Coordinates of C-alpha atoms in Angstrom, one line a residue:
Chain A
M24 CA 0.0 0.0 0.0
R25 CA 2.8 2.4 0.9
L26 CA 4.9 1.9 -2.2
P27 CA 2.2 2.7 -4.7
V28 CA 1.3 5.8 -2.7
L29 CA 4.9 7.0 -2.6
L30 CA 5.3 6.2 -6.3
A31 CA 2.0 8.0 -7.0
A32 CA 3.4 10.9 -5.0
L33 CA 6.5 11.0 -7.0
V34 CA 4.7 10.7 -10.3
A35 CA 2.4 13.5 -9.2
V36 CA 5.4 15.6 -8.2
A37 CA 7.0 14.9 -11.6
T38 CA 3.8 15.8 -13.4
C39 CA 3.1 18.7 -11.1
T40 CA -0.4 17.5 -10.4
E41 CA -0.2 17.2 -6.6
T42 CA 1.8 18.8 -3.9
F43 CA 2.7 17.6 -0.4
V44 CA 3.9 20.9 1.0
G45 CA 3.5 21.0 4.7
H46 CA 2.3 17.4 5.0
Q47 CA 3.8 15.5 7.9
V48 CA 4.2 11.9 8.7
L49 CA 3.3 11.1 12.3
R50 CA 4.2 7.9 14.2
V51 CA 2.1 6.6 17.0
I52 CA 2.8 3.5 19.0
P53 CA -0.4 2.6 20.8
Q54 CA 0.4 1.4 24.3
S55 CA -3.1 0.5 25.4
H56 CA -6.4 -0.5 23.9
E57 CA -7.7 3.0 24.5
E58 CA -4.9 4.5 22.6
L59 CA -5.3 1.9 19.8
H60 CA -9.0 2.8 19.7
K61 CA -8.2 6.5 19.4
V62 CA -5.9 5.9 16.4
Q63 CA -8.4 3.6 14.8
E64 CA -11.1 6.4 15.1
L65 CA -8.9 8.5 12.9
Q66 CA -9.3 6.0 10.1
H67 CA -13.0 6.8 9.8
L68 CA -12.6 10.5 9.7
E69 CA -12.5 10.7 5.9
H70 CA -12.6 14.5 5.6
L71 CA -9.2 14.6 7.2
Q72 CA -7.8 12.7 4.1
L73 CA -5.3 10.8 6.2
D74 CA -3.0 8.4 4.5
F75 CA -2.0 5.5 6.7
W76 CA 1.5 4.3 5.7
L77 CA 1.3 1.8 8.4
A78 CA -2.2 0.9 9.5
P79 CA -3.0 0.2 13.2
R80 CA -2.3 -3.5 13.8
G81 CA -1.9 -3.9 17.5
L82 CA -0.3 -2.8 20.7
G83 CA 3.3 -1.8 20.6
V84 CA 3.3 -1.8 16.8
P85 CA 4.0 1.6 15.0
V86 CA 1.2 3.4 13.1
D87 CA 2.5 5.8 10.5
I88 CA 0.1 8.5 9.2
R89 CA 0.7 11.0 6.5
V90 CA -1.3 14.0 7.5
P91 CA -2.2 16.8 5.0
F92 CA -1.3 20.2 6.2
P93 CA -4.9 21.4 6.7
S94 CA -5.6 18.4 8.9
L95 CA -2.5 18.7 11.1
Q96 CA -4.1 20.7 13.9
A97 CA -7.1 18.5 14.1
V98 CA -5.1 15.3 14.3
K99 CA -2.7 16.5 16.8
A100 CA -5.4 17.9 19.0
H101 CA -7.3 14.6 18.8
L102 CA -4.2 12.7 19.9
E103 CA -3.1 15.1 22.5
A104 CA -6.5 15.3 24.1
A105 CA -6.4 11.6 24.6
G106 CA -2.9 11.7 25.9
V107 CA -1.6 9.6 23.0
S108 CA 2.0 10.5 22.3
Y109 CA 3.3 10.7 18.8
S110 CA 6.5 11.7 17.0
I111 CA 7.0 13.6 13.8
M112 CA 8.8 11.2 11.4
I113 CA 8.8 13.5 8.4
E114 CA 8.4 17.3 9.0
D115 CA 7.6 18.1 5.4
V116 CA 6.9 15.4 2.9
Q117 CA 7.3 17.7 -0.1
A118 CA 10.8 18.7 1.0
L119 CA 11.7 15.0 1.2
L120 CA 10.3 14.3 -2.3
D121 CA 12.2 17.3 -3.7
E122 CA 15.4 16.1 -2.2
E123 CA 14.8 12.6 -3.5
Q124 CA 14.3 13.8 -7.0
R125 CA 17.4 15.9 -6.8
E126 CA 19.3 12.8 -5.6
M127 CA 17.9 10.7 -8.4
L128 CA 19.0 13.1 -11.0
R129 CA 22.3 13.6 -9.3
S130 CA 23.3 10.0 -8.9
S131 CA 22.1 8.9 -12.3
R132 CA 23.6 11.7 -14.3
Q133 CA 26.7 12.5 -12.3
L134 CA 29.7 13.5 -14.4
P135 CA 32.5 11.0 -13.7
R136 CA 35.2 12.0 -11.3
D137 CA 38.0 9.7 -12.6
T138 CA 38.3 6.9 -15.0
D139 CA 38.7 4.3 -12.2
T140 CA 35.3 5.0 -10.7
F141 CA 33.6 5.5 -14.1
N142 CA 30.9 3.0 -14.6
Y143 CA 31.8 0.9 -17.6
E144 CA 28.8 -1.3 -17.1
A145 CA 26.3 1.4 -17.9
Y146 CA 25.3 3.5 -21.0
H147 CA 26.2 7.1 -20.8
T148 CA 25.2 10.4 -22.3
I149 CA 27.4 12.4 -24.7
D150 CA 28.4 14.8 -21.8
E151 CA 29.5 12.0 -19.7
I152 CA 31.6 10.4 -22.4
Y153 CA 33.1 13.8 -23.3
A154 CA 34.0 14.3 -19.7
F155 CA 35.5 10.8 -19.6
L156 CA 37.8 11.8 -22.6
D157 CA 39.1 14.7 -20.7
L158 CA 39.7 12.7 -17.5
L159 CA 41.6 10.0 -19.4
V160 CA 43.8 12.6 -21.0
A161 CA 44.4 14.4 -17.7
E162 CA 45.3 11.1 -16.0
N163 CA 47.6 10.0 -18.8
P164 CA 49.1 13.0 -20.4
N165 CA 52.1 11.2 -21.7
L166 CA 50.1 8.6 -23.6
V167 CA 46.8 10.1 -24.5
S168 CA 45.8 13.3 -26.3
K169 CA 42.5 14.5 -27.6
L170 CA 42.2 15.8 -31.1
E171 CA 39.3 17.8 -32.5
I172 CA 39.0 16.7 -36.2
G173 CA 36.0 18.7 -37.0
R174 CA 32.5 19.7 -36.0
S175 CA 29.2 18.0 -36.6
T176 CA 26.2 19.5 -38.4
E177 CA 24.8 20.8 -35.1
D178 CA 28.3 22.1 -34.2
R179 CA 29.3 19.4 -31.7
P180 CA 33.0 18.8 -31.6
L181 CA 34.3 15.5 -33.2
Y182 CA 36.9 14.2 -30.8
V183 CA 39.5 11.5 -31.5
L184 CA 41.8 10.1 -28.8
K185 CA 45.4 9.5 -29.8
F186 CA 47.3 6.9 -28.0
S187 CA 51.0 7.3 -28.7
T188 CA 54.3 6.5 -26.9
G189 CA 56.2 8.9 -29.2
G190 CA 57.8 8.9 -32.6
S191 CA 56.6 11.0 -35.5
N192 CA 53.7 10.0 -37.6
R193 CA 54.1 6.3 -36.7
P194 CA 52.0 3.7 -38.6
A195 CA 48.6 3.8 -37.0
V196 CA 45.4 1.9 -36.2
W197 CA 42.1 3.7 -36.4
I198 CA 39.0 2.5 -34.5
D199 CA 35.7 4.3 -34.6
T200 CA 32.5 3.5 -32.7
G201 CA 29.0 5.0 -32.8
I202 CA 28.9 6.1 -36.4
H203 CA 25.3 4.8 -36.3
S204 CA 24.0 6.4 -33.2
R205 CA 21.4 3.8 -32.1
E206 CA 24.1 1.2 -31.8
W207 CA 24.8 2.1 -28.2
V208 CA 26.9 -1.0 -27.3
T209 CA 29.6 0.4 -29.7
Q210 CA 30.1 3.8 -28.1
A211 CA 30.0 2.0 -24.7
S212 CA 32.7 -0.5 -25.9
G213 CA 34.8 2.4 -27.3
V214 CA 34.9 3.9 -23.8
W215 CA 36.0 0.5 -22.4
F216 CA 38.7 0.2 -25.2
A217 CA 40.1 3.6 -24.3
K218 CA 40.6 2.6 -20.6
K219 CA 41.9 -0.8 -21.6
I220 CA 44.6 0.7 -23.8
V221 CA 45.8 2.9 -20.9
Q222 CA 45.7 -0.1 -18.5
D223 CA 47.7 -2.4 -20.8
H224 CA 50.3 0.3 -21.3
A225 CA 50.6 0.8 -17.6
N226 CA 50.9 -2.9 -16.9
K227 CA 53.2 -3.4 -19.9
E228 CA 51.0 -6.1 -21.3
G229 CA 48.5 -6.6 -24.1
V230 CA 48.6 -3.7 -26.6
A231 CA 51.7 -2.2 -24.9
S232 CA 53.8 -4.0 -27.5
I233 CA 51.7 -2.5 -30.3
L234 CA 52.1 1.0 -28.8
E235 CA 55.9 0.6 -29.0
K236 CA 55.7 0.7 -32.8
M237 CA 52.2 2.2 -33.6
D238 CA 49.8 4.8 -32.6
I239 CA 46.1 4.1 -32.0
F240 CA 43.4 6.6 -32.9
L241 CA 40.0 6.1 -31.3
E242 CA 36.9 8.0 -32.2
I243 CA 34.2 7.0 -29.7
V244 CA 31.2 9.3 -30.5
T245 CA 31.6 9.4 -34.3
N246 CA 28.0 10.7 -34.8
P247 CA 27.4 13.0 -31.8
D248 CA 24.3 14.7 -33.2
G249 CA 22.6 11.3 -33.8
F250 CA 23.7 10.1 -30.4
A251 CA 22.3 13.1 -28.6
F252 CA 19.1 12.5 -30.5
T253 CA 18.9 8.9 -29.3
H254 CA 19.0 10.2 -25.8
S255 CA 16.6 13.1 -26.2
T256 CA 14.0 12.0 -28.7
N257 CA 14.3 8.8 -30.6
R258 CA 16.3 5.9 -29.3
L259 CA 16.3 4.2 -32.7
W260 CA 17.8 7.1 -34.7
R261 CA 20.6 5.9 -37.0
K262 CA 21.7 8.7 -39.3
T263 CA 23.3 12.1 -38.9
R264 CA 21.0 15.1 -38.3
S265 CA 21.8 17.1 -41.4
R266 CA 19.2 19.0 -43.4
H267 CA 20.1 19.4 -47.1
S268 CA 18.2 21.7 -49.4
G269 CA 15.8 19.7 -51.4
S270 CA 15.6 17.0 -48.8
I271 CA 12.2 16.4 -47.1
C272 CA 13.7 14.4 -44.3
V273 CA 16.5 14.8 -41.8
G274 CA 19.8 12.9 -41.8
V275 CA 22.2 11.0 -44.0
D276 CA 23.4 7.4 -43.4
P277 CA 27.1 8.1 -42.6
N278 CA 27.9 4.6 -43.7
R279 CA 26.7 5.2 -47.2
N280 CA 28.2 8.7 -47.6
W281 CA 31.8 7.6 -48.5
D282 CA 33.3 7.9 -51.9
A283 CA 33.4 4.2 -52.9
G284 CA 30.6 3.2 -55.2
F285 CA 28.8 6.2 -54.0
G286 CA 25.1 6.2 -55.1
D287 CA 25.3 2.7 -56.5
A288 CA 22.8 0.0 -55.6
G289 CA 23.0 -0.6 -51.9
A290 CA 22.1 2.9 -50.7
S291 CA 19.0 5.0 -51.1
G292 CA 18.6 8.4 -52.9
N293 CA 15.5 9.1 -50.8
S294 CA 16.3 11.5 -47.9
C295 CA 13.6 9.8 -45.7
S296 CA 15.4 6.4 -46.0
E297 CA 17.6 5.0 -43.3
T298 CA 20.2 4.3 -45.9
Y299 CA 20.1 7.7 -47.6
H300 CA 23.6 8.3 -49.1
G301 CA 23.3 12.0 -49.0
P302 CA 23.5 14.6 -51.9
Y303 CA 27.2 13.9 -52.6
P304 CA 30.1 12.0 -51.1
N305 CA 31.4 13.4 -47.8
S306 CA 28.5 15.7 -47.6
E307 CA 28.4 14.9 -43.9
P308 CA 31.0 16.7 -41.7
E309 CA 31.2 13.6 -39.6
V310 CA 32.5 11.7 -42.6
K311 CA 34.5 14.5 -44.2
S312 CA 36.5 15.0 -41.0
I313 CA 37.6 11.4 -41.0
V314 CA 38.4 11.5 -44.7
D315 CA 40.6 14.6 -44.2
F316 CA 42.2 13.1 -41.2
V317 CA 43.1 9.8 -43.0
K318 CA 44.4 11.6 -46.0
S319 CA 46.6 14.0 -44.1
H320 CA 47.9 11.3 -41.8
G321 CA 48.9 9.1 -44.6
N322 CA 50.2 6.3 -42.5
I323 CA 47.2 4.4 -41.3
K324 CA 47.7 0.6 -41.5
A325 CA 44.4 -0.7 -40.1
F326 CA 41.0 0.9 -40.1
I327 CA 38.2 -0.6 -38.0
S328 CA 34.7 0.7 -38.0
I329 CA 32.4 -0.7 -35.3
H330 CA 28.6 -1.3 -35.6
S331 CA 26.0 -3.4 -34.0
Y332 CA 24.1 -5.8 -34.2
S333 CA 24.5 -9.2 -36.0
Q334 CA 27.8 -10.6 -34.7
L335 CA 29.8 -10.3 -37.9
L336 CA 33.3 -9.4 -38.9
L337 CA 33.3 -7.9 -42.4
Y338 CA 35.9 -6.8 -45.0
P339 CA 35.5 -5.0 -48.3
Y340 CA 33.7 -4.9 -50.6
G341 CA 30.1 -4.0 -50.1
Y342 CA 29.5 -2.0 -53.3
T343 CA 30.7 -4.7 -55.7
S344 CA 30.8 -8.5 -55.9
T345 CA 34.3 -8.3 -57.3
P346 CA 36.5 -9.7 -54.5
A347 CA 39.0 -7.4 -53.0
P348 CA 42.5 -8.1 -54.2
D349 CA 43.6 -9.0 -50.7
H350 CA 40.4 -11.0 -49.8
E351 CA 42.3 -14.2 -49.1
E352 CA 44.6 -12.6 -46.5
L353 CA 41.7 -10.6 -45.0
D354 CA 39.6 -13.7 -44.8
E355 CA 42.3 -15.6 -43.0
L356 CA 42.9 -12.7 -40.6
A357 CA 39.1 -12.5 -40.0
A358 CA 39.0 -16.2 -39.1
K359 CA 41.8 -15.7 -36.6
A360 CA 40.2 -12.6 -35.1
V361 CA 36.8 -14.3 -34.8
A362 CA 38.4 -17.4 -33.1
A363 CA 40.0 -15.1 -30.6
L364 CA 36.7 -13.3 -29.9
S365 CA 34.9 -16.6 -29.4
S366 CA 37.5 -17.9 -27.0
L367 CA 36.3 -15.7 -24.2
Y368 CA 32.5 -16.3 -23.9
G369 CA 31.7 -18.6 -26.8
T370 CA 30.1 -15.8 -28.8
K371 CA 29.7 -16.9 -32.4
F372 CA 30.6 -14.5 -35.2
E373 CA 30.4 -15.0 -38.9
Y374 CA 32.9 -13.4 -41.2
G375 CA 33.4 -12.6 -44.9
S376 CA 33.1 -9.7 -47.3
I377 CA 30.3 -7.2 -46.8
I378 CA 28.4 -8.1 -49.9
T379 CA 28.5 -11.9 -49.4
T380 CA 27.9 -11.9 -45.7
I381 CA 25.4 -9.1 -44.9
Y382 CA 24.1 -7.3 -48.0
R383 CA 25.1 -5.0 -50.8
A384 CA 26.0 -1.6 -49.4
S385 CA 27.5 1.3 -51.4
G386 CA 29.5 4.2 -50.1
S387 CA 30.5 2.4 -46.9
T388 CA 33.4 3.4 -44.8
V389 CA 35.8 0.5 -45.1
D390 CA 35.3 0.2 -48.9
W391 CA 36.7 3.8 -49.1
T392 CA 39.5 3.2 -46.7
Y393 CA 40.5 0.0 -48.4
N394 CA 40.6 1.8 -51.8
Q395 CA 42.9 4.4 -50.1
G396 CA 45.4 1.7 -49.6
I397 CA 44.5 0.8 -46.0
K398 CA 44.7 -3.0 -46.5
Y399 CA 43.4 -4.0 -43.1
S400 CA 39.9 -2.4 -43.3
F401 CA 37.3 -4.2 -41.3
T402 CA 33.8 -3.6 -40.0
F403 CA 32.5 -5.3 -36.9
E404 CA 28.8 -5.9 -36.1
L405 CA 28.8 -6.6 -32.4
R406 CA 26.2 -8.4 -30.1
D407 CA 23.6 -9.6 -30.4
T408 CA 21.8 -11.4 -33.2
G409 CA 18.4 -9.9 -32.8
R410 CA 17.0 -10.8 -29.4
Y411 CA 17.6 -7.4 -28.0
G412 CA 19.2 -5.9 -31.1
F413 CA 20.0 -2.2 -30.6
L414 CA 18.6 -2.3 -27.0
L415 CA 21.3 -4.6 -25.7
P416 CA 21.1 -4.8 -21.9
A417 CA 23.9 -2.8 -20.2
K418 CA 25.2 -5.8 -18.4
Q419 CA 26.4 -7.1 -21.8
I420 CA 28.6 -4.0 -22.4
V421 CA 31.7 -5.2 -20.7
P422 CA 31.6 -8.8 -22.0
T423 CA 31.0 -7.5 -25.5
A424 CA 33.9 -5.0 -25.2
E425 CA 36.2 -7.7 -23.7
E426 CA 35.6 -10.2 -26.4
T427 CA 35.8 -7.7 -29.2
W428 CA 39.1 -6.4 -27.9
L429 CA 40.6 -9.8 -28.4
A430 CA 39.7 -9.7 -32.1
L431 CA 40.9 -6.1 -32.4
K432 CA 44.3 -7.2 -31.0
V433 CA 44.7 -9.9 -33.5
I434 CA 44.1 -7.4 -36.3
M435 CA 46.4 -4.8 -34.8
E436 CA 49.2 -7.3 -34.3
H437 CA 48.9 -8.5 -37.8
A438 CA 49.0 -4.9 -39.1
R439 CA 52.1 -4.3 -36.9
D440 CA 53.9 -7.3 -38.3
N441 CA 53.0 -7.0 -42.0
Chain B
I10 CA 15.6 -23.7 -60.3
P11 CA 15.4 -22.5 -63.9
E12 CA 12.0 -21.1 -64.9
S13 CA 10.6 -21.8 -61.5
G14 CA 12.3 -19.6 -58.8
H15 CA 14.8 -20.0 -56.1
K16 CA 14.8 -22.9 -53.7
Y17 CA 16.6 -22.8 -50.4
Y18 CA 17.5 -25.7 -48.2
L19 CA 17.8 -24.9 -44.5
Q20 CA 19.1 -26.7 -41.5
F21 CA 18.9 -24.7 -38.2
S22 CA 18.7 -25.1 -34.5
T23 CA 16.2 -23.3 -32.3
E24 CA 16.4 -22.0 -28.8
D25 CA 14.1 -20.8 -26.1
Y26 CA 13.7 -17.1 -26.4
R27 CA 13.7 -16.5 -22.7
T28 CA 16.3 -18.9 -21.5
G29 CA 18.4 -19.6 -24.5
E30 CA 18.0 -23.3 -23.9
D31 CA 18.2 -25.6 -27.0
A32 CA 14.7 -26.2 -28.2
G33 CA 15.3 -28.6 -31.1
N34 CA 16.5 -28.7 -34.8
C35 CA 14.6 -28.1 -38.0
L36 CA 15.0 -29.0 -41.6
A37 CA 13.2 -26.9 -44.2
T38 CA 12.9 -26.1 -47.8
V39 CA 11.7 -22.7 -49.0
L40 CA 10.8 -22.1 -52.6
Y41 CA 10.4 -18.5 -53.8
P42 CA 8.5 -18.7 -57.1
K43 CA 9.5 -16.4 -59.9
K44 CA 6.3 -14.4 -59.8
K45 CA 5.5 -12.6 -56.5
S46 CA 3.5 -14.8 -54.2
P47 CA 4.1 -16.3 -50.8
P48 CA 6.9 -18.9 -50.7
V49 CA 6.2 -22.6 -50.5
V50 CA 7.5 -24.0 -47.2
S51 CA 8.0 -27.5 -46.0
I52 CA 9.4 -27.9 -42.6
K53 CA 10.1 -30.6 -40.0
C54 CA 11.4 -30.0 -36.5
S55 CA 12.5 -32.1 -33.6
H56 CA 11.3 -30.9 -30.2
T57 CA 13.3 -31.1 -27.0
K58 CA 10.2 -30.4 -24.9
D59 CA 7.1 -32.7 -25.0
Q60 CA 3.6 -31.5 -25.4
K61 CA 2.8 -31.7 -21.7
E62 CA 5.8 -29.5 -20.7
I63 CA 4.8 -26.9 -23.2
Q64 CA 1.2 -27.0 -22.0
E65 CA 2.3 -26.5 -18.4
E66 CA 4.4 -23.5 -19.3
D67 CA 1.6 -22.0 -21.3
K68 CA -0.7 -22.4 -18.3
I69 CA 1.8 -20.7 -16.0
L70 CA 2.3 -17.8 -18.5
Y71 CA -1.5 -17.5 -18.8
Q72 CA -2.0 -17.4 -15.0
R73 CA 0.7 -14.8 -14.5
I74 CA -1.3 -12.5 -16.8
R75 CA -4.8 -13.4 -15.6
H76 CA -3.8 -12.8 -12.0
Q77 CA -3.3 -9.1 -12.5
S78 CA -6.3 -7.2 -11.1
K79 CA -5.9 -4.2 -13.4
P80 CA -5.4 -4.1 -17.2
I81 CA -1.7 -4.4 -18.0
T82 CA -0.1 -1.5 -19.8
G83 CA 3.5 -0.7 -20.6
N84 CA 5.8 1.3 -22.8
D85 CA 9.2 0.9 -24.3
I86 CA 9.9 -2.8 -23.7
P87 CA 12.9 -3.2 -23.5
D88 CA 13.7 0.4 -22.5
S89 CA 16.6 2.3 -23.9
Y90 CA 19.0 0.5 -21.7
G91 CA 17.8 -3.0 -22.6
N92 CA 15.8 -3.5 -19.4
I93 CA 12.6 -5.4 -19.2
E94 CA 10.6 -5.1 -16.0
P95 CA 10.0 -8.6 -14.6
A96 CA 6.3 -7.9 -14.4
L97 CA 6.1 -7.1 -18.1
E98 CA 8.1 -10.2 -19.3
P99 CA 5.0 -12.3 -20.1
V100 CA 3.6 -9.5 -22.1
W101 CA 6.9 -9.1 -24.0
A102 CA 6.9 -12.9 -24.6
L103 CA 3.5 -12.7 -26.2
A104 CA 4.7 -9.8 -28.3
V105 CA 7.6 -11.8 -29.6
A106 CA 5.3 -14.6 -30.6
G107 CA 2.7 -12.3 -32.1
S108 CA 5.1 -10.2 -34.0
S109 CA 6.7 -13.3 -35.5
S110 CA 3.5 -13.9 -37.3
I111 CA 3.7 -10.3 -38.7
M112 CA 7.3 -11.0 -39.8
W113 CA 6.2 -14.3 -41.3
E114 CA 3.7 -12.4 -43.5
K115 CA 5.9 -9.5 -44.4
S116 CA 9.2 -11.2 -45.1
T117 CA 10.3 -11.8 -48.7
E118 CA 13.3 -13.4 -50.3
T119 CA 15.0 -10.0 -49.9
L120 CA 13.4 -8.4 -46.8
G121 CA 13.8 -9.7 -43.3
Y122 CA 12.8 -8.5 -39.8
F123 CA 13.7 -8.4 -36.2
L124 CA 11.6 -7.2 -33.3
A125 CA 13.3 -4.0 -32.2
Q126 CA 11.0 -2.9 -29.4
V127 CA 7.5 -3.0 -28.0
K128 CA 6.6 0.6 -28.0
S129 CA 3.4 0.3 -26.1
V130 CA 1.0 -2.4 -24.9
R131 CA -2.4 -2.2 -23.4
Q132 CA -4.6 -5.0 -22.2
W133 CA -8.3 -5.3 -23.1
M134 CA -10.2 -7.1 -20.4
R135 CA -12.6 -9.6 -21.8
K136 CA -15.6 -11.4 -20.3
D137 CA -14.5 -14.8 -21.5
D138 CA -11.2 -16.5 -20.7
F139 CA -9.2 -15.2 -23.6
I140 CA -6.5 -12.6 -22.9
E141 CA -6.3 -9.8 -25.4
F142 CA -3.6 -7.2 -25.9
D143 CA -3.1 -4.2 -28.1
Y144 CA 0.5 -3.5 -29.1
T145 CA 2.5 -1.0 -31.0
V146 CA 5.6 -2.9 -32.0
L147 CA 8.7 -1.6 -33.9
L148 CA 10.2 -4.0 -36.4
H149 CA 13.7 -3.5 -37.7
E150 CA 13.7 -4.2 -41.4
L151 CA 16.8 -5.5 -43.3
P152 CA 18.5 -4.6 -45.5
T153 CA 16.7 -1.3 -45.6
Q154 CA 17.5 -0.6 -41.9
E155 CA 14.0 1.0 -41.5
I156 CA 12.1 0.9 -38.3
I157 CA 8.5 -0.1 -39.1
S158 CA 5.8 0.6 -36.7
C159 CA 3.0 -2.0 -36.5
H160 CA -0.2 -2.1 -34.6
M161 CA -0.9 -5.6 -33.4
R162 CA -4.0 -7.0 -31.8
L163 CA -3.4 -10.3 -30.1
T164 CA -5.8 -12.8 -28.5
W165 CA -4.8 -16.0 -26.8
L166 CA -6.0 -18.9 -24.6
P167 CA -3.7 -21.8 -23.8
G168 CA -4.5 -24.7 -26.1
H169 CA -5.5 -22.3 -28.9
P170 CA -3.3 -20.8 -31.6
L171 CA -2.4 -17.2 -31.1
K172 CA -4.7 -14.9 -33.1
V173 CA -2.9 -11.9 -34.5
K174 CA -4.3 -9.0 -36.5
H175 CA -1.9 -6.3 -37.6
F176 CA -1.5 -3.1 -39.5
C177 CA 1.9 -1.8 -40.3
A178 CA 2.4 1.9 -41.1
P179 CA 4.2 2.3 -44.4
P180 CA 7.8 3.6 -44.0
S181 CA 8.1 7.4 -44.3
H182 CA 9.2 7.0 -47.9
A183 CA 6.5 4.6 -49.0
A184 CA 6.6 6.0 -52.5
E185 CA 9.8 4.2 -53.1
E186 CA 8.5 0.7 -52.6
G187 CA 5.1 1.5 -54.0
S188 CA 3.5 -0.7 -51.4
G189 CA 1.3 1.6 -49.4
A190 CA -0.8 0.2 -46.5
E191 CA -0.5 -3.4 -45.5
S192 CA -3.3 -5.3 -43.7
G193 CA -3.2 -7.9 -41.1
S194 CA -4.7 -11.4 -41.2
A195 CA -8.2 -10.0 -41.0
A196 CA -9.7 -7.2 -43.0
G197 CA -8.1 -3.7 -43.4
P198 CA -8.3 -1.0 -40.7
A199 CA -11.8 0.2 -41.4
A200 CA -13.3 -3.3 -41.3
A201 CA -11.4 -4.7 -38.4
K202 CA -13.7 -5.4 -35.5
G203 CA -13.4 -2.7 -32.9
A204 CA -10.6 -1.0 -34.8
I205 CA -9.0 1.7 -32.6
F206 CA -6.4 3.1 -35.0

């Protein structure tokens, strides 16, 4: 009885339909039958609008009563006249509700204080992730730096973390997550990857050996406008949030906007479609910024773009059924990566070229990067295979990130050694 | 098959949607004729559970729903974070079963579906023993990546096949596919008994 009432109170508070200003909760512990009787009398006085959180049950057992402000005097007089003692458990119910609401907002949306207490097992907002980036850099200034490679349509900064132990323009690995905003497990995994890289380096294990020779670039929120939109308005939003003249609908599929088979079968020319390729290649700043970065860096050896869901590891091409010149090597490498991934929790992945394994897709990221000469261009589709799909429960974030990391290491090591 | 269409031979395993337990294997052939029409399917499955076990579980599911004193309602199942309230699990389970019938009707050789989310559900109390729910379900369509919103009316009594009526809103760019409105197993929206949409 109490819980629904408190819940109703909270809902009412949230919807501003009811207020409990001045209401008090009194506790009476009847010591005699007369006292018990007096309290029970109160139950029948409907005009007082009393709300018994703990109804009278017997002697020596507490009775808790929420008393609306207008009835306070009457109730207290009734009890005092009969010599029934009472205590004020809650002086002002509204004040307590306000404090509770503040606490709820505070604890669920607290900006992280350091990357060790950051909750990797939960989904975060863009502000929380951007705060995390700064914390990671501040905690590891000799390893991590934050680059702004551009700005989104809605003018959000596009941040890339650079992990480097030195050198000058070393061969590099690029990893991006969250290019499709609704694929929340990917951004969450990206955050985990960032911390993992730092930890491995500190413990001189895992990717520490890769960092001796290569740099790692990690873009966690590759589509920040879309990501913000999934939090504020539509959890299942996929595209960017651009408006192009002549387009009825908002947004371009950032994974159809690259200059590889642009506009061919495998993308849509209709702005309202989820696979709209956009008015021209690189029309999206989120895509153009990566294109510019890759071209000016000139020394990227492996490029991995991470999506969900389907549990697949894919290599080019998506826009043509002509096999990529390196398809044999890529296939072998994919097999190894998938085996490493499975070794942790038994998660089964399929692998192959985009067009043979998933479907024809034109203008996709890794087709472009491959054609730029980045041989080890891969796309991941992480958990699951459709049971939760995009709405993957948060408790699967860390296992997903852990197993994916094993596959990423295989690819990175191969890129380092070849 | 020249002149006839495409024939697929499938061998697959099944698992319990809730527990992930193995639920048996199936062998099937699916023939998509050259001209547009539903595929011809032949299928044979082995079951790990016997009829009695299934009937028992149906009864338990049914009781869980019947025991509620007020009409069940819900939104966003699972929520943005993948959570499903335990009290709403039975309702989600029915949605999975019901939407599979929608997907069965809608899929083609080149279009497939997953249940992305139950956007809303509302129970209609009936005088008889059947339980009835009104759903808005979101289907994820592949390879188009579209999210299709479908209205689903589902009726059930253990021992009886699930009855599903549906109406899916055309995707926002319907003109492309030239498909327009699709109807459920019964008549179109106007004629459906007690249509609320």
